[in-house]
Amino acid sequence: MVTGLSNTLFPIVFAFAASYGLIRLGKPVAVRFGLVDLPGGRKEHNGAIPLIGGIAIFLSVLTSSLLFFPASETLRMYLLSAILMLFIGVLDDKYDLKVSYRLFAQAFAASLMIFGAGEYLNDFGNLLGFGVIELGWFGPIITLIAVIGAINAFNMVDGIDGLAGMLSIISFSAITILMVLSNNPWFMLPLLYIAAIGAYLMFNLGWPGGKLRKIFMGDAGSMVIGLTIVWLLVLGSQGENRAFSPVIALWVIAIPLMDMAAIMYRRKKKGQSPFKPDRDHLHHICMRAGLTPRGALGWISGIAISIAIIGTCAYLMNVPDVVLLFGFLMMFLVYSYAIQNIWKLVTWVRSMKAES
């Protein structure tokens, strides 16, 4: 990987420009081959939207990595697993694959990480305050679960314009800061994704001035991003020169993780498949409570930034892992309670407005 901050600017600019250019060139190709998102059912957008964002994001990062990073087995295994996720994501965008097919591909990508690159969770750090919790042969199994969980967390949260992109930029930014401060050479990979996703958001959100025609990231993008984030979290949290404690991962991907866990619990409670699509995600609840899509994006992104900052600063201030763990668990309990009882608050606010 690139080892100095002075060498970062050109790869970042290249990744942004490549992503922007690939989106421009790829939009008509996506339309021609039917790689578009059509309205209907849970989807309320207007017209056929090209699903080219994820492809452009990854291809720009792939090109930048091959041009500017020294070759390594870990990098090759990462790129191979990400290519697999991109391919499966494109097929899912096009043909709406069965959940079992997606899970198998995700498990295979995790296996490339675990057995191909030899990167997996060896320990949980001093999570309970009694010393480092070594995982032994459970490490690969837990890593497999973590990879599948992270991929689906970012896939599920991609429900309104800009949300998956903003939440991933927040996660990548926190990882970058922690890696830079610890001189971890992998800090360039999240920076490249931030640049590439920034170009995508210009189209997805219509910046500047709504002149750029909308595109979506698609499952190809959200699945690659989820895989990349969990890969970086494993790389950064293990070994003698770790950039951060494993518990920090909970704070870095807090919103996607809590949203996925809460909604899967609600679906199982209703007797439904945990992977059944619905409109009960956090962003849907925010909009039913009266927020516009941009308002929901702003609020959720603001909360995610606050959580990431708190977790990052707490780690840098040497707050014990056990405090960070129980702090996250308390936050998750508050989140779950608030989501289940938000309609009481909405009803009260509406009644107060009616009375006034």
Coordinates of N, CA and C in Angstrom, one line a residue, residues 13-27 52-53 56-57 60 195-203 207-208 211-213 215:
V13 N -7.5 11.8 -6.5 CA -8.1 12.6 -7.6 C -8.4 11.6 -8.8
F14 N -7.5 10.7 -9.0 CA -7.7 9.7 -10.1 C -9.0 8.9 -9.8
A15 N -9.2 8.4 -8.6 CA -10.3 7.6 -8.2 C -11.6 8.4 -8.4
F16 N -11.6 9.6 -8.0 CA -12.8 10.5 -8.2 C -13.1 10.7 -9.7
A17 N -12.1 11.0 -10.4 CA -12.3 11.3 -11.9 C -12.7 10.0 -12.6
A18 N -12.1 8.9 -12.2 CA -12.4 7.6 -12.9 C -13.9 7.2 -12.6
S19 N -14.3 7.4 -11.3 CA -15.7 7.1 -11.0 C -16.7 8.0 -11.7
Y20 N -16.4 9.2 -11.8 CA -17.2 10.2 -12.5 C -17.3 9.8 -14.0
G21 N -16.2 9.5 -14.6 CA -16.1 9.2 -16.0 C -16.8 7.9 -16.3
L22 N -16.6 6.9 -15.4 CA -17.3 5.6 -15.7 C -18.8 5.7 -15.5
I23 N -19.3 6.5 -14.7 CA -20.7 6.7 -14.5 C -21.3 7.4 -15.8
R24 N -20.6 8.4 -16.3 CA -21.0 9.1 -17.5 C -21.1 8.1 -18.7
L25 N -20.0 7.3 -18.8 CA -19.9 6.3 -19.9 C -20.8 5.1 -19.7
G26 N -21.0 4.7 -18.5 CA -21.8 3.5 -18.2 C -23.3 3.6 -18.2
K27 N -23.8 4.8 -18.0 CA -25.3 5.0 -17.9 C -26.0 4.5 -19.2
I52 N -25.6 1.7 -12.1 CA -24.2 1.8 -12.6 C -23.3 2.3 -11.5
G53 N -23.9 2.8 -10.4 CA -23.0 3.5 -9.4 C -22.0 2.5 -8.7
A56 N -19.2 1.5 -11.1 CA -18.2 2.6 -11.4 C -17.3 2.8 -10.1
I57 N -17.9 2.8 -9.0 CA -17.2 3.0 -7.7 C -16.1 1.9 -7.6
S60 N -13.2 2.1 -10.4 CA -12.3 3.2 -10.2 C -11.3 2.8 -9.1
A195 N -13.4 8.9 -2.2 CA -13.3 9.7 -3.4 C -14.3 9.2 -4.5
A196 N -14.3 7.9 -4.7 CA -15.2 7.3 -5.7 C -16.6 7.4 -5.4
I197 N -17.0 7.3 -4.1 CA -18.4 7.4 -3.7 C -18.8 8.9 -3.7
G198 N -17.9 9.8 -3.5 CA -18.2 11.2 -3.6 C -18.6 11.6 -5.0
A199 N -18.0 11.0 -6.0 CA -18.4 11.2 -7.4 C -19.8 10.6 -7.7
Y200 N -20.0 9.4 -7.1 CA -21.3 8.8 -7.3 C -22.4 9.6 -6.7
L201 N -22.2 10.2 -5.5 CA -23.2 11.0 -4.8 C -23.6 12.2 -5.6
M202 N -22.7 12.7 -6.4 CA -23.1 13.9 -7.3 C -24.2 13.5 -8.2
F203 N -24.2 12.3 -8.7 CA -25.3 11.8 -9.6 C -26.5 11.4 -8.8
W207 N -26.1 16.7 -7.4 CA -25.3 17.8 -7.2 C -24.4 18.1 -8.4
P208 N -24.1 19.3 -8.7 CA -24.7 20.5 -8.1 C -25.9 20.9 -8.9
K211 N -28.4 19.0 -11.9 CA -28.2 18.9 -13.3 C -27.8 17.5 -13.8
L212 N -27.2 16.7 -12.9 CA -26.8 15.4 -13.2 C -27.9 14.4 -13.1
R213 N -28.1 13.6 -14.0 CA -29.3 12.6 -14.0 C -29.0 11.5 -13.1
I215 N -28.6 8.2 -10.8 CA -28.3 6.8 -10.9 C -28.4 6.2 -9.5

